[in-house]
PDB file of C-alpha atoms in Angstrom:
ATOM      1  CA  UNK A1016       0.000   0.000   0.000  1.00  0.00           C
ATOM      2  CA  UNK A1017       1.291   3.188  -0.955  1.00  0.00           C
ATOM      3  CA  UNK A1018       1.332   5.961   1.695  1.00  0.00           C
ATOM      4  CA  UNK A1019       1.006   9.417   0.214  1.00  0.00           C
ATOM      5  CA  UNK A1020       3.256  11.715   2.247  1.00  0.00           C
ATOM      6  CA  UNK A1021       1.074  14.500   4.304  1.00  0.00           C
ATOM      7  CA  UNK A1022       2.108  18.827   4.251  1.00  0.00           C
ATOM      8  CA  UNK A1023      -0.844  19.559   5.927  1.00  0.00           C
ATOM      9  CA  UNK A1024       0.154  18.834   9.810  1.00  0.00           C
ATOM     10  CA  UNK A1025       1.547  22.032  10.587  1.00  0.00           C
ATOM     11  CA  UNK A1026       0.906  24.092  13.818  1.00  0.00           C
ATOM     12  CA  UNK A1027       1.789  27.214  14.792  1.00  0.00           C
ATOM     13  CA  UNK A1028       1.060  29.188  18.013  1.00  0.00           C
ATOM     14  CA  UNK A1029       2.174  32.204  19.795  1.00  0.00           C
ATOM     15  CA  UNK A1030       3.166  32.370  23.431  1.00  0.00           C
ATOM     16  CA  UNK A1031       3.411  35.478  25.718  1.00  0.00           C
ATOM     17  CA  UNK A1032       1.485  37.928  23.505  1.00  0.00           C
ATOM     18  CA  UNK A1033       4.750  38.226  20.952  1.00  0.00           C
ATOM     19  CA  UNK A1034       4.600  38.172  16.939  1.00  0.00           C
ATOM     20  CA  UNK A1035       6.904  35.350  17.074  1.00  0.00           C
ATOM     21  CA  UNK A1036       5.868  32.402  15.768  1.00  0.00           C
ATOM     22  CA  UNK A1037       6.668  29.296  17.557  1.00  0.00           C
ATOM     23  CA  UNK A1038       6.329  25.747  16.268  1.00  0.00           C
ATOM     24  CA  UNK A1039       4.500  22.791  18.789  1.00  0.00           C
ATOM     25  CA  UNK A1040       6.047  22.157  21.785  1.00  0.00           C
ATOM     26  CA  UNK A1041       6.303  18.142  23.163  1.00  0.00           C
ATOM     27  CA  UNK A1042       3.270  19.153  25.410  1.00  0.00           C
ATOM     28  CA  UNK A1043       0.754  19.509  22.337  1.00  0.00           C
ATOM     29  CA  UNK A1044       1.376  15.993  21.665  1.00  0.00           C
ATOM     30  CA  UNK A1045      -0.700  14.869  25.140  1.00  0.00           C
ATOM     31  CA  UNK A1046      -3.820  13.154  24.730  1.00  0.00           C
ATOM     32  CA  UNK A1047      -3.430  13.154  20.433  1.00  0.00           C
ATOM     33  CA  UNK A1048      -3.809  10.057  18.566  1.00  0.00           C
ATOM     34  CA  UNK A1049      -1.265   9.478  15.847  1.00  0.00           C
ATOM     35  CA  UNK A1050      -0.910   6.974  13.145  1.00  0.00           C
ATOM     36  CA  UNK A1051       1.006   3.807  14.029  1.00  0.00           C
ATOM     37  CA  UNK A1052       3.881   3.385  13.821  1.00  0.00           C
ATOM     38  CA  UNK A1053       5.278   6.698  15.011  1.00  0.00           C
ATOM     39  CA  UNK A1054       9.097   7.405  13.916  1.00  0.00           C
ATOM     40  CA  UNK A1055      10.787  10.221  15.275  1.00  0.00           C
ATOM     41  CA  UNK A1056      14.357  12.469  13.763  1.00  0.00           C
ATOM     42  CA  UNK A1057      15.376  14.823  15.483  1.00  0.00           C
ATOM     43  CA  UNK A1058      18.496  17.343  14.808  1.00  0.00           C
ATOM     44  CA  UNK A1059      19.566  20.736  13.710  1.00  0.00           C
ATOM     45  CA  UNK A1060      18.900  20.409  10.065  1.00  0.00           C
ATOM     46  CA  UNK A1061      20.907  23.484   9.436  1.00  0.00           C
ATOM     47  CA  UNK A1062      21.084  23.959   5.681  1.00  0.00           C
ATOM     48  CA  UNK A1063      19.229  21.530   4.786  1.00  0.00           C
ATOM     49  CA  UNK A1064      21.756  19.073   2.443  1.00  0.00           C
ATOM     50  CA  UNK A1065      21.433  15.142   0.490  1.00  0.00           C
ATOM     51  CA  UNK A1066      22.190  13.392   3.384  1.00  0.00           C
ATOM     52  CA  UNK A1067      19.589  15.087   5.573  1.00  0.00           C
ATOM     53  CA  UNK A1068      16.808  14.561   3.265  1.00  0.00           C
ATOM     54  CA  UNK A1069      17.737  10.696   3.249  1.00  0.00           C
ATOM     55  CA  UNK A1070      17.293  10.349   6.237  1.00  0.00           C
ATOM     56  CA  UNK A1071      14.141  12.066   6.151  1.00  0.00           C
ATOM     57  CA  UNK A1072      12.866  10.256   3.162  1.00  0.00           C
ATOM     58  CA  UNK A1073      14.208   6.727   4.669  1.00  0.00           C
ATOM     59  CA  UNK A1074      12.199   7.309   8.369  1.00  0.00           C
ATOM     60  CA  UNK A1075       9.038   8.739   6.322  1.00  0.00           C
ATOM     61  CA  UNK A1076       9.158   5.249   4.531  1.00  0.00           C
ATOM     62  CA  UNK A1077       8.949   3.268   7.853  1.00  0.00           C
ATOM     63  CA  UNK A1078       6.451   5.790   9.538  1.00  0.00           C
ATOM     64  CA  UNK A1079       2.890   6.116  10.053  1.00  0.00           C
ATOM     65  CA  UNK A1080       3.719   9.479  12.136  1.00  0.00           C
ATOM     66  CA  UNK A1081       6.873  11.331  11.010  1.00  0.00           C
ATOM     67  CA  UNK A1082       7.476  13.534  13.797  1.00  0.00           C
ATOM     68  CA  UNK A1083      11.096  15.657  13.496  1.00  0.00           C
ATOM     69  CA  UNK A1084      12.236  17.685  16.630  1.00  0.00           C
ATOM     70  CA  UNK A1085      14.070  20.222  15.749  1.00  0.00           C
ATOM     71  CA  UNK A1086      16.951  22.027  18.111  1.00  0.00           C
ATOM     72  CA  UNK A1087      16.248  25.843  18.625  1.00  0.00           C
ATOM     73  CA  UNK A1088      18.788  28.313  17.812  1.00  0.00           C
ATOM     74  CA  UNK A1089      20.071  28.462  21.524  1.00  0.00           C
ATOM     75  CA  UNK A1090      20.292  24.526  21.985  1.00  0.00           C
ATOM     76  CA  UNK A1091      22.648  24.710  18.466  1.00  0.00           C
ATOM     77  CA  UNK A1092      24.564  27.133  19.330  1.00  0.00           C
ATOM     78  CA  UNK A1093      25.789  25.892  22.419  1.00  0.00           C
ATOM     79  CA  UNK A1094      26.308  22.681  20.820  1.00  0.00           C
ATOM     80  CA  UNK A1095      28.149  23.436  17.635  1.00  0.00           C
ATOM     81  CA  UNK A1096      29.114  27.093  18.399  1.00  0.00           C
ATOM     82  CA  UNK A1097      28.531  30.684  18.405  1.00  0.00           C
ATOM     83  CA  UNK A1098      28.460  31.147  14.337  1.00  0.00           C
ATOM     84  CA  UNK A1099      25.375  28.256  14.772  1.00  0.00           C
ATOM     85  CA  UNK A1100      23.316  27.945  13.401  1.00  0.00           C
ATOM     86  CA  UNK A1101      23.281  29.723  10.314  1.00  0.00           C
ATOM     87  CA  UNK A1102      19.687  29.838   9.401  1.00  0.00           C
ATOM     88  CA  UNK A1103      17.263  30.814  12.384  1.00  0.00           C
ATOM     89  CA  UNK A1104      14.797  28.517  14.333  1.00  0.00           C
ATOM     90  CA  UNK A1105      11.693  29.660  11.770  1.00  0.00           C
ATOM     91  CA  UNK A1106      13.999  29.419   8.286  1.00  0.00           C
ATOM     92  CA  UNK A1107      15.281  26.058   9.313  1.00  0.00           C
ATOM     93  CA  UNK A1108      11.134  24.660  10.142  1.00  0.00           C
ATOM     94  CA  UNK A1109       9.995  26.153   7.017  1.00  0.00           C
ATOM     95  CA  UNK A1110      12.577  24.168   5.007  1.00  0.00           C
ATOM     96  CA  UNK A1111      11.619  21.226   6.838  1.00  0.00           C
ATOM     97  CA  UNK A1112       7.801  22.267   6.212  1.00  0.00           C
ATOM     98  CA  UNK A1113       8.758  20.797   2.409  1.00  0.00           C
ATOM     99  CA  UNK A1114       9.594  17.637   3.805  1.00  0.00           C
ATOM    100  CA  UNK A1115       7.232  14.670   4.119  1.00  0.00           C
ATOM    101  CA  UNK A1116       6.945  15.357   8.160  1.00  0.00           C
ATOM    102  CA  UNK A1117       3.832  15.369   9.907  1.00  0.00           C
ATOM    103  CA  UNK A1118       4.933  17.376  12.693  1.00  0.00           C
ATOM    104  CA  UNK A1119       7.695  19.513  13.841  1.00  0.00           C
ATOM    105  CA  UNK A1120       8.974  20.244  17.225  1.00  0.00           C
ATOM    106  CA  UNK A1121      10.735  22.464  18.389  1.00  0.00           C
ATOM    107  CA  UNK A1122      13.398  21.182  21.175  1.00  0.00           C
ATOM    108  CA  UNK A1123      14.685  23.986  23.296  1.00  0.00           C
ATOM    109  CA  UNK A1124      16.832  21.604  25.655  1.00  0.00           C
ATOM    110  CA  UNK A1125      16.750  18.079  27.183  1.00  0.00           C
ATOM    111  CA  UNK A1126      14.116  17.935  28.969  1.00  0.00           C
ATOM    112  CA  UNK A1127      11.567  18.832  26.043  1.00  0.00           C
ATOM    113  CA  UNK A1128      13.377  15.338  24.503  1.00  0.00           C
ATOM    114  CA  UNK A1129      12.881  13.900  27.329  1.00  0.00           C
ATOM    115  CA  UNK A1130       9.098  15.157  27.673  1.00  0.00           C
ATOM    116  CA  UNK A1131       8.295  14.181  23.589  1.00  0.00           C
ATOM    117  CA  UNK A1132       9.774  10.651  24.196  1.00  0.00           C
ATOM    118  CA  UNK A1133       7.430   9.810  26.994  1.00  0.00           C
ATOM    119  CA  UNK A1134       4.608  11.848  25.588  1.00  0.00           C
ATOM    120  CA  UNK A1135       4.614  10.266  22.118  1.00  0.00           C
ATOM    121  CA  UNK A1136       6.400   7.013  22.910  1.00  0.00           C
ATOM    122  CA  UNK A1137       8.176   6.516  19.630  1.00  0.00           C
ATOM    123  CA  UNK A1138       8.642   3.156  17.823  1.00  0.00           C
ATOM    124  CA  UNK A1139      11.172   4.000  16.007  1.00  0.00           C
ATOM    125  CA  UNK A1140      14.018   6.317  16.076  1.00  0.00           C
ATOM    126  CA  UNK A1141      15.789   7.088  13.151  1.00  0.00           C
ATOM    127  CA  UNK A1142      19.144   9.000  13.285  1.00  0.00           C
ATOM    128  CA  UNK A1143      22.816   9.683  11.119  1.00  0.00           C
ATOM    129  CA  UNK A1144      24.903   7.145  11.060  1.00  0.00           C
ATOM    130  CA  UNK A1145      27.488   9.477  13.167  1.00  0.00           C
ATOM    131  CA  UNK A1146      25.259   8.417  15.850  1.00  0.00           C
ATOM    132  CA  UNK A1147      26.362   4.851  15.310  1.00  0.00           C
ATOM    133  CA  UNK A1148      28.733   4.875  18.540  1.00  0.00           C
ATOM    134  CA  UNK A1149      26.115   7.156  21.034  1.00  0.00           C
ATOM    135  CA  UNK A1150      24.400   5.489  23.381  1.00  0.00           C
ATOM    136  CA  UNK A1151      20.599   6.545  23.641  1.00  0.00           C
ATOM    137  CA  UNK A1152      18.751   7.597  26.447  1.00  0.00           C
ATOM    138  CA  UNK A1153      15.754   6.455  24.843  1.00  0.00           C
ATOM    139  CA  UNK A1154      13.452   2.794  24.732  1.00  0.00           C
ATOM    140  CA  UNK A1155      12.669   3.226  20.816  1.00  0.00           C
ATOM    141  CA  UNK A1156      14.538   1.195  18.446  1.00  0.00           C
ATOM    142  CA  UNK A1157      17.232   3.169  16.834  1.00  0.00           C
ATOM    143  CA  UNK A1158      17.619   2.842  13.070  1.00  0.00           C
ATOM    144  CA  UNK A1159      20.938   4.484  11.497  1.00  0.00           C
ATOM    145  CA  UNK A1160      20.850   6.220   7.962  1.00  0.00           C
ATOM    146  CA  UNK A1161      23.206   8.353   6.314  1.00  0.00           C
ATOM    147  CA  UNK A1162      25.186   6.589   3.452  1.00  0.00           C
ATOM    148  CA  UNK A1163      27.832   9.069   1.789  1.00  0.00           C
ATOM    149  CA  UNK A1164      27.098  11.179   5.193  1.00  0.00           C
ATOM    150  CA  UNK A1165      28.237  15.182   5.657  1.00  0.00           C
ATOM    151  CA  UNK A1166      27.682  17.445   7.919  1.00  0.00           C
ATOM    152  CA  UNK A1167      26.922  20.806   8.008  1.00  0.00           C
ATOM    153  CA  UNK A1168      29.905  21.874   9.342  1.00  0.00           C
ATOM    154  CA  UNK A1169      32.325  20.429   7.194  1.00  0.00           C
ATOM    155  CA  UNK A1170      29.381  22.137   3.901  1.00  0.00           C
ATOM    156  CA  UNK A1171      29.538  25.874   5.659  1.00  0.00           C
ATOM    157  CA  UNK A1172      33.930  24.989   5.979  1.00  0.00           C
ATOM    158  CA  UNK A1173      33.554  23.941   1.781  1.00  0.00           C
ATOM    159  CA  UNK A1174      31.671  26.860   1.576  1.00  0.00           C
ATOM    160  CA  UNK A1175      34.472  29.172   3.222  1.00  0.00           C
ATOM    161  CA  UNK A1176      37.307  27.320   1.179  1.00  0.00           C
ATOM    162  CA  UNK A1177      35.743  28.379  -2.195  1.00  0.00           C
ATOM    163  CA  UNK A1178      34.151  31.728  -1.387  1.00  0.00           C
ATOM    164  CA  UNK A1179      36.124  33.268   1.257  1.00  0.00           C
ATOM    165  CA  UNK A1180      39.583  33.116   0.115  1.00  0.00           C
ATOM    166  CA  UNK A1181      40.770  36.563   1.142  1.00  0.00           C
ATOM    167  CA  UNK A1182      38.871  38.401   3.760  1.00  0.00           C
ATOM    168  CA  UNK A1183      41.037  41.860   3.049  1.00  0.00           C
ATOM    169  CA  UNK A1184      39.219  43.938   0.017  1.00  0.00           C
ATOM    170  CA  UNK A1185      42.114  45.879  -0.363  1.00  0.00           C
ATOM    171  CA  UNK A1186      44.362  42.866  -1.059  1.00  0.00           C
ATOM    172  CA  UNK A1187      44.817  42.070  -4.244  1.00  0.00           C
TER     173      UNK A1187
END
């Protein structure tokens, strides 16, 4: 049977009277029924490259639920770095939006992981094969994609390489 990948899932909703726009939060997950079985990727997703969508495309073929958490700005920043992320919270969710996810999450720190996984009670976890050696806090199976894997870091360093050769103007 052929599962026809849904865009229609997203949620928005604004906290504290602000014109920000904030995606679901693990909370708005409590008391929902979702389609069996539910696979969860979560991650930065900052520029969005081939591997990435992969993965993506490989946990949306085992799910009845995609759900991807996504780390806010703050939680990648002080994970990878002050110059992280490189697009914002709300750039890197609507590039995701394109994605065959039914919901996205956004993850400002442990604890919200910790709150999704017993909220939603994945079956299935699907992350980069970098993760291969990291033990998981977490019941659900893990599943490990990434053939041919990059990350971001080592596109934004490429990126530098060819486009950034001399920082001086004046130098010629």
């Amino acid at each position: 049977m052929s599962r026809k990948p849904r865009f229609d899932n997203f949620y928005f909703h604004r906290e504290r009277n602000t014109d920000e726009v904030e995606w679901l939060r693990p909370t708005a997950f409590s008391g929902m029924t979702l389609r069996s079985p539910v696979v969860l990727i979560n991650g930065a997703f900052d520029i969005l490259h081939a591997p990435h969508m992969r993965m993506i495309f490989a946990a949306r073929h085992k799910a009845g639920t995609l759900i991807c958490a996504l780390d806010s700005d703050e939680k990648v920043a002080k994970a990878k770095g002050p110059e992280r992320p490189i697009l914002s919270f709300i750039e890197r969710a609507t590039c995701l939006n394109y994605m065959p996810v039914d919901f996205i999450v956004e993850i400002r720190n442990e604890k919200d992981m910790r709150d999704l996984m017993e909220i939603v009670k994945p079956d299935l976890r699907v992350q980069g094969a970098d993760y291969r050696d990291k033990p998981s806090r977490y019941t659900a199976e893990k599943m490990l994609v990434r053939e041919g894997a990059m990350h971001t870091t080592e596109l934004v360093d490429r990126i530098k390489e060819r486009y950034v050769k001399n920082s001086d103007p004046l130098a010629s």
